[in-house]
Amino acid sequence: MNKTPQFDSAIDEYFSKLALDEKNGQWRTCRFSGERFYVRPEDVDFYRKIQVPLPTLSPLERWRRKLAFAPGYQFFKVKSSHTGNEVVSVYPSNTPFKIYEHEVWFSDQWDPLEFGKVVEPDKSFFEQFRNLQLHVPRPNLNNDSSNVNAEYTNSSTHLKNCYVTFDQLHGEDLYYVECCMNNKNCMDCWACIGADSCYGSHGTKMYKCFFCYWTENTIESYFLFDCKNCEYCFMCSNLRNKKFCFYNEQLTKEEYEKRIKEINLGNYDELQKYLADFRSLRQRAIKKNIYGEHWVDSVGTWMFNVKDCYFVFFVYESERTCYSLGLVGGRDSYDVLGGTNMELCYEFIAVSAENNYGIKFSSAVNNSRNLEYCDSCSSCHDCFGCVGLRNKSFCIFNKQYTEEEYWQVVDLLKTSMLKQGEYGEFFPPAFAPFPYHASVITSYPGFDDLEKAKQYGYLVENIQEDISASVSADVVLSSKLPMDIKDVDDSILQKIILDEEHNKRFRIVPFELEFYRKYNLPLPRVAPLIRMAQWRKDLDLRLQFYEVACTKCGKKVPTMYNPELSEKNVYCEQCYQDSLG
C-alpha cells in the first residue's frame, strides 16, 4: 500500500511530462550560473527511482551549496544560550542560532520536541523550517561521546587524544588533521587513511612519511609524489616498489643514508628550500588523468574499489554513486558529502556520519533512515523537516505524530511542495548555518568569488575576531622564532606566536613540540588553521572535470587537471602504466 498516494501520483505525472532527448537524458540550464548541464539517462533513472524531480542547479553549483553548509576549519568564541558561558565554537559570535555546549546538546538536559511546530498549510515549507531551525539549539562543536580527550575537534567521531581535528573517523594522537580515517600520531595531514607518524602528507597506509602526496603503502620517506610500495626514498615521483631513491636516482643503502645525514629539515630555511624543490617536482611529474585503483566504468579521482560512479572525489568501496565527495561505502546515492555506509541517499551532508538509508535534502544526520529535510538528527527514522532530534520517529517540524497521521501530513506536504517548486533540492543558500567565507567551500579553487556567492543568496558578512593589536612580553613574532628546532626550549610553550602574514595568534602545545623534536621539524611560522585552509589550494583540488589530450599519445581523456593552468604531463591510463615500466 502506498503511504503517499497523492505525492506518488504527482511525481509520476511530472516524469510523464519530461521532454527527454533520444538518449533519455536532458540538457538543462542552471538557475544560478546560467550554465548548461546534462542530466544523463542513468541520472534520470535514479531521480525517478527515489521520486524526486530533476535538479535545477548544475553539478558545480550543487557542490557550492552543500560545501557552504559545512563549517570551515576555524574556531570562534560565542556565548552559550544554555549557561551564558563563553565557549569555543565553529559558529561566529554573531550567529543567529542558539548555541549549547556540546556536552549539554548531546545529553538529556533538553528536549528537542519542546520546540515542535504545527504545520501551517498556508505558509511555505521553507519559511516554517527556517523558523524552527533558528529556535532549536545547536552544539558549539559536533563532538560526541565517542571522543575521549578531544575537545578542540569538530565533525569527528571515535577519537582519542586529538587536538584541532576535523572530519575524522577513528584516530588517536592527531593534531591539525582533517578528512582522515584510522590514523594515529599524525600532524598536519589531510585525506589520509591508515597513516601512522606522518606529517604534511596525504595518502593511504603510510608510516613515518613527511611531505608525501598521493602516496600509498610507503614507509620512512620524504617529499614523494605518486609513489607506491616504497621505503626510504627522498624527493621522488612516480616510483613503484623502490628503496633508497634520492631525487629519483637509485642509490645503495650506504649512499642514501650518507645523503640523508647531510640534510637538516629541522632548520626552517633549509626546509623551505626542499619544499620549493618539491613544488617543482610535482609540476614535472607524470600525472594519471584519473587517480585511483580498482575502478570500473567510473569518472573521478582518488577512487578505490568503485563501480559505475561518476563525478566523484575521494570515494571508496562504492557503487552507482555520483556527484559525491569523501565517502566510504556508498550505494545508489547522489550528491553526498562525506560519511560511511549509506544507500539511496540524495543531496545529503553526511560528514563523519555512518549507517544512513534513504536520507534526502538533509545535513548532519547519523544512523538514520527515511529522513527528508532534516538537520542535526541522530538514530531517527521517518521524520520530515526536523532539527536536533535523537531516537525519534514520525515527527514533522519536531512535533510527534502517530504513524498514520505522519504519512497523511507528509503526503499533503510533499505534494504541495512539489506543486510550488519547493520539493526536490537541498536547503536554500540563505539557510546555511555559517557565513559563506566561514564555510569550507572557499578552500576550493574556483569558489572564492564572494560577490558571486552573494548574488546567489549566500550570506557574506564581516566576521569579528578578537585579535589584539598590542604585542606583550608573552608574544613572539613568527619571524623571530628560532631557525632550528634544536634551539627551541620549553619556554615556547608559555608564549603566544603571532603569525605576522595573516595576523593570527597561535600556541605550540606539548605534544606538538615533542613531535617536532622527535622528527626534526622546525616550528611553523603560519597559524595551524591557516595551514589547514591552504592545503586544498596547494593541492589545487578543483571540483570539476575537463577533457584534455594525453600528453603522450593525444587521446582525449577526462581529468581534474585544468588545461588552462598549463598543467603538464597528464597521461591516459595506458600511457601512465607504460611510463612506470
XYZ file of C-alpha atoms in Angstrom:
581
model
C 0.000 0.000 0.000
C 1.360 3.438 -0.978
C 1.960 5.676 2.031
C 1.865 8.899 -0.003
C -0.647 8.286 -2.822
C -1.173 11.936 -3.750
C 2.537 12.637 -3.983
C 3.185 9.404 -5.896
C 0.590 10.423 -8.467
C 2.009 13.958 -8.745
C 5.628 12.817 -9.215
C 4.547 10.204 -11.764
C 2.791 12.947 -13.705
C 5.963 15.082 -13.508
C 8.079 12.343 -15.090
C 5.457 11.540 -17.729
C 5.710 15.130 -18.989
C 9.535 15.307 -19.096
C 10.882 16.087 -22.558
C 13.912 13.799 -22.868
C 16.322 13.525 -25.791
C 16.952 10.444 -27.906
C 19.247 9.062 -25.188
C 16.597 9.643 -22.484
C 18.651 12.414 -20.925
C 18.034 16.151 -20.808
C 20.025 19.364 -21.176
C 19.130 21.937 -18.531
C 20.169 25.486 -17.638
C 21.433 26.163 -14.120
C 19.150 28.690 -12.444
C 22.131 30.250 -10.622
C 25.015 30.366 -13.096
C 23.153 30.087 -16.382
C 25.475 27.221 -17.331
C 24.038 24.396 -19.411
C 24.456 20.940 -17.893
C 23.409 17.483 -18.947
C 21.299 15.115 -16.883
C 22.388 11.680 -18.079
C 19.883 8.890 -18.742
C 21.153 6.992 -15.703
C 20.659 10.164 -13.644
C 17.042 10.402 -14.799
C 16.533 6.755 -13.808
C 17.931 7.460 -10.333
C 15.707 10.507 -9.792
C 12.680 8.541 -10.929
C 13.608 5.668 -8.609
C 13.787 7.852 -5.495
C 10.873 10.038 -6.639
C 12.495 13.450 -6.896
C 12.397 15.948 -9.772
C 15.475 16.672 -11.861
C 17.932 19.196 -10.358
C 17.751 22.847 -11.352
C 21.390 23.534 -10.440
C 24.500 22.377 -12.274
C 26.805 19.888 -10.519
C 29.228 22.715 -9.658
C 26.532 24.837 -8.067
C 25.225 21.825 -6.164
C 28.789 21.405 -4.843
C 28.901 25.048 -3.828
C 25.622 24.797 -1.933
C 26.459 21.686 0.111
C 30.014 22.745 0.937
C 28.756 26.175 2.002
C 26.704 24.360 4.675
C 29.846 22.667 6.085
C 31.955 24.587 8.614
C 35.386 25.834 7.670
C 38.457 24.914 9.642
C 38.392 27.648 12.236
C 37.091 28.375 15.715
C 35.306 31.331 17.269
C 34.147 32.339 20.733
C 30.400 32.526 21.370
C 28.160 32.754 24.421
C 26.252 29.617 25.322
C 22.476 30.081 25.303
C 22.272 27.393 27.995
C 24.807 28.543 30.600
C 25.817 32.017 29.454
C 29.460 30.930 29.449
C 31.842 31.756 26.630
C 32.653 28.646 24.591
C 34.764 27.749 21.582
C 32.584 27.124 18.546
C 32.581 26.702 14.767
C 29.851 29.386 14.724
C 30.973 33.046 14.760
C 29.920 35.325 17.600
C 27.147 36.976 15.566
C 25.451 33.684 14.672
C 21.629 33.858 14.693
C 21.435 30.374 16.225
C 21.164 29.317 19.849
C 24.402 27.557 20.789
C 24.727 24.989 23.589
C 27.859 23.336 24.917
C 28.177 20.048 23.056
C 28.194 18.180 26.374
C 24.741 19.626 27.031
C 23.468 19.298 23.475
C 24.267 15.573 23.287
C 22.737 14.943 26.731
C 19.201 14.588 28.093
C 19.249 18.076 29.637
C 16.953 19.427 26.934
C 14.159 18.098 24.730
C 14.056 18.997 21.004
C 10.312 18.195 20.912
C 9.667 21.224 23.120
C 10.370 23.331 20.030
C 7.798 21.484 17.908
C 5.686 23.431 15.425
C 2.332 22.613 13.853
C 2.327 22.502 10.048
C 0.718 25.646 8.606
C -0.553 24.820 5.100
C -0.837 28.478 4.079
C 2.905 29.077 4.623
C 5.788 27.792 2.548
C 7.654 24.787 3.888
C 10.985 26.604 3.919
C 9.583 29.557 5.859
C 8.343 27.179 8.544
C 11.547 25.155 8.576
C 13.718 28.256 8.917
C 11.678 29.387 11.902
C 12.255 26.021 13.563
C 15.962 25.989 12.655
C 16.501 29.369 14.324
C 14.853 28.243 17.565
C 16.321 24.762 18.097
C 19.752 24.912 19.779
C 22.885 23.699 18.006
C 26.077 22.274 19.571
C 29.110 24.542 19.706
C 31.098 21.632 18.262
C 29.939 18.401 16.694
C 31.927 16.423 19.228
C 30.051 13.402 20.565
C 30.616 10.985 23.453
C 32.682 8.559 21.353
C 35.572 11.052 21.594
C 37.976 10.985 24.540
C 40.229 13.937 25.355
C 39.418 15.550 22.017
C 37.930 18.892 22.966
C 39.003 21.059 20.030
C 37.617 18.820 17.300
C 34.590 19.017 15.040
C 32.561 16.664 12.847
C 34.664 13.769 14.108
C 33.937 10.569 15.996
C 35.846 7.818 17.811
C 38.858 9.995 18.629
C 41.345 9.781 21.470
C 43.863 12.450 22.446
C 43.219 14.658 19.424
C 43.503 18.418 19.017
C 42.208 20.758 16.284
C 40.987 17.852 14.176
C 38.127 17.976 11.684
C 36.085 15.442 9.709
C 37.951 12.450 11.141
C 36.643 8.920 11.701
C 38.640 6.916 14.250
C 42.009 8.302 15.291
C 44.469 8.721 18.127
C 47.071 11.411 18.865
C 46.160 13.601 15.899
C 46.940 17.314 15.699
C 45.822 19.644 12.874
C 44.343 16.830 10.812
C 41.264 16.769 8.595
C 39.269 14.433 6.358
C 41.086 11.299 7.526
C 40.250 7.852 8.856
C 42.008 5.300 11.083
C 45.185 7.299 11.718
C 47.423 7.828 14.708
C 50.319 10.024 15.777
C 49.963 12.367 12.783
C 50.170 16.112 12.375
C 49.254 18.497 9.558
C 47.780 15.709 7.432
C 44.831 15.715 5.050
C 42.869 12.901 3.374
C 44.886 10.067 4.918
C 43.705 6.548 5.631
C 45.704 4.211 7.829
C 48.602 6.628 8.401
C 50.964 6.462 11.392
C 53.590 9.018 12.446
C 53.199 11.228 9.361
C 53.465 14.971 8.774
C 52.292 17.234 5.965
C 51.070 14.292 3.895
C 48.064 12.685 2.289
C 47.662 9.131 1.069
C 46.987 5.645 2.410
C 48.901 3.214 4.612
C 51.928 5.398 5.274
C 54.399 5.156 8.156
C 56.839 7.935 9.005
C 56.143 9.811 5.800
C 56.782 13.549 5.617
C 55.508 15.851 2.858
C 54.260 12.947 0.751
C 51.356 13.449 -1.688
C 49.246 10.786 -3.405
C 51.364 8.128 -1.725
C 50.450 4.553 -0.739
C 51.980 1.708 1.266
C 55.185 3.616 1.948
C 57.475 3.949 4.963
C 60.120 6.393 6.185
C 60.181 8.699 3.166
C 60.206 12.427 2.399
C 58.809 14.600 -0.399
C 57.175 11.930 -2.521
C 54.550 12.403 -5.219
C 52.521 9.489 -6.575
C 54.690 6.738 -5.118
C 53.610 3.266 -4.023
C 55.200 0.456 -2.050
C 58.363 2.433 -1.368
C 60.809 2.611 1.523
C 63.487 5.143 2.399
C 63.062 7.497 -0.546
C 63.611 11.256 -0.768
C 62.261 13.802 -3.281
C 60.894 11.327 -5.825
C 57.887 10.941 -8.094
C 56.096 8.082 -9.857
C 58.046 5.333 -8.090
C 56.854 1.767 -7.597
C 58.413 -0.830 -5.287
C 61.625 1.129 -4.715
C 64.118 1.599 -1.897
C 66.878 4.139 -1.296
C 65.995 6.539 -4.129
C 67.134 10.157 -3.914
C 65.740 12.692 -6.410
C 64.609 9.663 -8.461
C 68.151 8.313 -8.562
C 68.739 4.776 -7.303
C 71.371 4.669 -4.549
C 72.846 1.986 -2.385
C 71.729 1.857 1.229
C 75.032 3.394 2.331
C 74.891 6.192 -0.252
C 71.312 7.021 0.645
C 71.998 7.178 4.379
C 75.011 9.409 3.759
C 72.903 11.869 1.719
C 70.145 11.920 4.343
C 72.618 12.661 7.137
C 73.703 15.778 5.262
C 70.149 17.167 5.325
C 68.727 19.096 8.279
C 64.995 19.548 7.857
C 64.878 20.879 11.403
C 66.237 24.146 10.019
C 63.409 26.319 8.756
C 65.302 27.889 5.832
C 66.628 24.523 4.688
C 63.146 23.022 4.824
C 61.817 25.873 2.650
C 64.453 25.043 0.024
C 63.309 21.432 -0.148
C 59.644 22.445 -0.197
C 60.408 24.619 -3.234
C 62.131 21.654 -4.884
C 59.072 19.539 -4.105
C 56.738 22.030 -5.776
C 58.892 21.889 -8.903
C 58.977 18.097 -8.762
C 55.183 17.906 -8.609
C 54.842 20.176 -11.612
C 57.203 17.988 -13.661
C 55.826 14.644 -12.508
C 53.634 12.433 -14.670
C 50.003 12.602 -13.616
C 47.407 9.984 -14.373
C 44.234 11.546 -15.723
C 42.130 9.646 -13.162
C 43.772 8.683 -9.911
C 42.739 5.520 -8.102
C 42.745 1.749 -8.194
C 40.224 -0.965 -8.951
C 37.621 1.283 -10.504
C 35.224 0.148 -13.218
C 33.209 2.389 -15.544
C 33.788 5.418 -13.334
C 34.894 9.036 -13.635
C 36.512 10.773 -10.677
C 39.748 10.998 -8.772
C 41.137 9.203 -5.741
C 38.714 6.333 -6.331
C 39.350 2.928 -4.804
C 37.224 -0.152 -5.401
C 34.356 1.666 -7.068
C 31.991 0.723 -9.869
C 29.633 2.787 -12.012
C 30.492 6.020 -10.209
C 30.531 9.426 -11.862
C 31.910 12.835 -10.901
C 33.270 11.639 -7.557
C 36.252 12.645 -5.452
C 37.842 10.617 -2.643
C 35.329 7.793 -2.797
C 35.974 4.249 -1.603
C 34.130 0.915 -1.775
C 31.136 2.398 -3.592
C 28.757 1.587 -6.441
C 26.442 3.761 -8.503
C 27.413 6.832 -6.510
C 27.592 10.135 -8.380
C 28.401 13.808 -7.822
C 29.788 12.951 -4.372
C 32.839 13.734 -2.281
C 34.633 11.975 0.568
C 32.596 8.882 1.356
C 33.138 5.203 2.026
C 30.598 2.518 1.217
C 28.075 4.439 -0.847
C 25.374 2.581 -2.756
C 22.926 4.171 -5.184
C 23.493 7.666 -3.796
C 23.868 11.070 -5.451
C 25.163 14.446 -4.281
C 26.540 13.259 -0.958
C 29.269 14.957 1.067
C 31.157 12.655 3.463
C 30.045 9.693 5.549
C 30.290 5.908 5.522
C 27.803 3.147 4.716
C 24.846 4.742 3.023
C 22.270 3.749 0.451
C 19.640 5.615 -1.576
C 20.717 8.980 -0.218
C 20.491 12.249 -2.129
C 21.541 15.859 -1.509
C 22.974 14.950 1.866
C 25.796 16.343 4.016
C 26.969 13.294 5.952
C 30.439 14.302 7.170
C 31.566 11.796 9.832
C 28.117 10.189 9.793
C 27.554 6.444 9.481
C 24.837 3.980 8.527
C 22.195 6.033 6.726
C 19.477 4.883 4.356
C 17.048 6.923 2.290
C 18.183 10.343 3.541
C 17.259 13.274 1.285
C 17.941 17.008 1.390
C 19.464 16.822 4.885
C 22.551 17.769 6.861
C 24.388 16.185 9.804
C 22.144 13.126 10.023
C 23.613 9.977 11.547
C 22.483 6.343 11.837
C 19.029 7.082 10.447
C 16.654 6.102 7.669
C 13.951 7.758 5.618
C 14.505 11.354 6.693
C 13.837 14.346 4.464
C 14.767 17.984 5.030
C 16.257 17.257 8.446
C 19.187 18.874 10.227
C 21.388 17.514 13.042
C 19.369 14.368 13.778
C 20.639 11.003 15.002
C 19.189 7.495 15.273
C 15.845 8.516 13.812
C 13.535 7.151 11.160
C 10.651 8.563 9.154
C 10.939 12.241 10.049
C 10.358 15.312 7.885
C 11.587 18.870 8.417
C 13.090 18.261 11.861
C 16.079 19.705 13.716
C 18.147 18.233 16.560
C 16.164 15.017 17.135
C 17.597 11.845 18.636
C 15.905 8.440 18.720
C 12.639 9.731 17.278
C 10.256 8.656 14.532
C 7.166 10.039 12.759
C 7.932 13.673 13.561
C 7.298 16.759 11.431
C 8.773 20.122 12.460
C 9.804 18.438 15.765
C 6.195 17.563 16.567
C 5.305 13.942 17.316
C 2.611 12.212 15.230
C 1.211 8.710 15.111
C 2.420 6.687 12.133
C -0.900 7.053 10.336
C -1.095 10.803 10.976
C 2.516 11.238 9.891
C 2.041 9.767 6.431
C -1.158 11.704 5.864
C 0.537 15.023 6.655
C 3.732 14.151 4.741
C 1.659 13.226 1.683
C -0.092 16.605 1.697
C 3.118 18.493 2.483
C 5.268 16.896 -0.243
C 2.501 17.236 -2.839
C 2.115 20.925 -2.029
C 5.889 21.472 -2.080
C 6.211 19.760 -5.461
C 3.420 21.914 -6.897
C 5.048 25.103 -5.567
C 8.521 24.132 -6.808
C 9.956 23.690 -3.294
C 10.374 19.928 -3.238
C 13.376 18.167 -4.702
C 16.535 20.034 -3.763
C 18.713 20.941 -0.793
C 18.044 23.907 1.509
C 18.290 27.424 0.030
C 21.690 29.182 0.341
C 20.303 31.660 2.900
C 19.772 28.761 5.326
C 23.489 27.947 5.536
C 24.473 27.882 9.217
C 27.744 29.717 8.543
C 28.705 32.838 6.606
C 29.948 31.819 3.164
C 33.613 32.628 3.835
C 33.492 30.787 7.189
C 32.468 27.589 5.409
C 34.727 25.025 3.779
C 33.735 25.964 0.215
C 36.233 28.830 -0.093
C 39.078 26.344 0.458
C 38.417 25.004 -3.039
C 39.730 26.925 -6.056
C 37.000 28.471 -8.149
C 34.543 29.120 -5.328
C 36.104 32.133 -3.602
C 34.238 34.862 -5.512
C 32.283 36.461 -2.663
C 30.305 38.786 -4.914
C 29.039 35.862 -6.969
C 28.145 33.982 -3.783
C 26.225 36.996 -2.518
C 24.394 37.209 -5.845
C 23.293 33.585 -5.450
C 21.862 34.243 -1.988
C 24.669 33.147 0.334
C 25.388 35.182 3.460
C 28.554 37.234 3.035
C 29.415 39.401 6.020
C 32.315 40.567 8.114
C 33.291 38.231 10.935
C 34.572 40.000 14.003
C 37.631 38.409 15.574
C 39.217 39.261 18.901
C 42.740 39.986 17.692
C 44.752 42.199 19.983
C 46.840 44.842 18.258
C 49.289 45.064 21.180
C 52.349 42.867 21.496
C 53.201 41.941 25.073
C 56.259 40.218 26.529
C 54.453 36.874 26.144
C 54.096 37.257 22.368
C 56.805 36.302 19.920
C 56.661 37.261 16.268
C 56.795 34.323 13.879
C 59.774 35.937 12.136
C 61.684 35.886 15.425
C 61.271 32.183 16.158
C 64.461 30.108 16.416
C 65.552 28.947 12.978
C 66.372 25.410 14.129
C 64.266 23.129 16.297
C 67.409 22.267 18.262
C 67.458 25.838 19.575
C 63.864 25.776 20.886
C 63.467 25.316 24.635
C 60.342 24.541 26.628
C 59.615 28.216 27.297
C 57.960 28.378 23.862
C 55.016 26.522 25.434
C 54.248 29.605 27.539
C 54.388 32.043 24.647
C 51.899 33.211 22.059
C 53.160 33.270 18.488
C 51.904 35.948 16.124
C 51.639 34.812 12.514
C 52.548 38.195 11.055
C 51.462 37.436 7.490
C 47.898 36.544 8.492
C 47.641 38.447 11.807
C 46.714 35.249 13.647
C 47.871 34.156 17.080
C 48.625 30.573 17.989
C 50.413 28.439 20.533
C 52.691 25.441 20.432
C 51.301 22.661 22.641
C 53.391 19.967 24.398
C 52.571 17.061 22.074
C 53.335 19.270 19.080
C 56.745 20.352 20.403
C 57.635 16.754 21.209
C 56.630 15.735 17.667
C 58.824 18.428 16.067
C 61.797 17.423 18.189
C 61.327 13.707 17.619
C 61.135 14.021 13.825
C 63.469 17.036 13.469
C 60.995 19.565 12.063
C 61.150 23.349 12.653
C 58.469 25.380 14.372
C 55.822 26.536 11.881
C 55.501 30.236 11.082
C 51.881 30.041 9.918
C 48.935 29.529 12.281
C 47.532 25.974 12.146
C 44.041 26.912 10.961
C 45.550 28.935 8.123
C 47.763 25.986 7.179
C 44.725 23.717 7.088
C 42.814 26.115 4.834
C 45.777 26.267 2.444
C 46.070 22.504 1.855
C 43.268 22.232 -0.685
C 44.536 25.220 -2.635
C 48.048 23.821 -2.576
C 46.725 20.538 -3.987
C 44.572 22.528 -6.444
C 41.624 20.201 -5.915
C 39.058 21.505 -8.355
C 35.606 20.005 -8.107
C 35.397 19.811 -11.846
C 36.490 17.616 -14.720
C 37.966 18.653 -18.049
C 38.608 16.846 -21.298
C 42.297 17.026 -22.227
C 44.636 15.319 -24.670
C 47.007 12.761 -23.194
C 50.439 14.410 -23.250
C 51.995 11.285 -24.746
C 49.508 9.794 -27.226
C 46.971 12.589 -27.743
C 43.932 10.541 -26.725
C 41.112 12.632 -25.216
C 40.551 11.764 -21.559
C 38.667 13.245 -18.563
C 40.753 14.717 -15.732
C 40.607 17.070 -12.765
C 43.675 18.961 -14.045
C 42.705 22.281 -15.598
C 44.295 22.676 -19.051
C 44.081 26.469 -18.772
C 46.594 26.311 -15.920
C 49.193 24.745 -18.213
C 49.259 21.528 -16.224
C 51.854 19.307 -17.874
C 52.282 15.578 -18.243
C 48.695 14.382 -17.878
C 48.690 10.823 -19.224
C 45.903 8.436 -20.092
C 45.776 5.172 -18.148
C 47.703 3.125 -20.716
C 50.490 5.658 -21.248
C 50.752 6.196 -17.497
C 51.195 2.480 -16.837
C 53.699 2.188 -19.688
C 55.734 5.062 -18.264
C 56.105 3.251 -14.943
C 57.760 0.315 -16.659
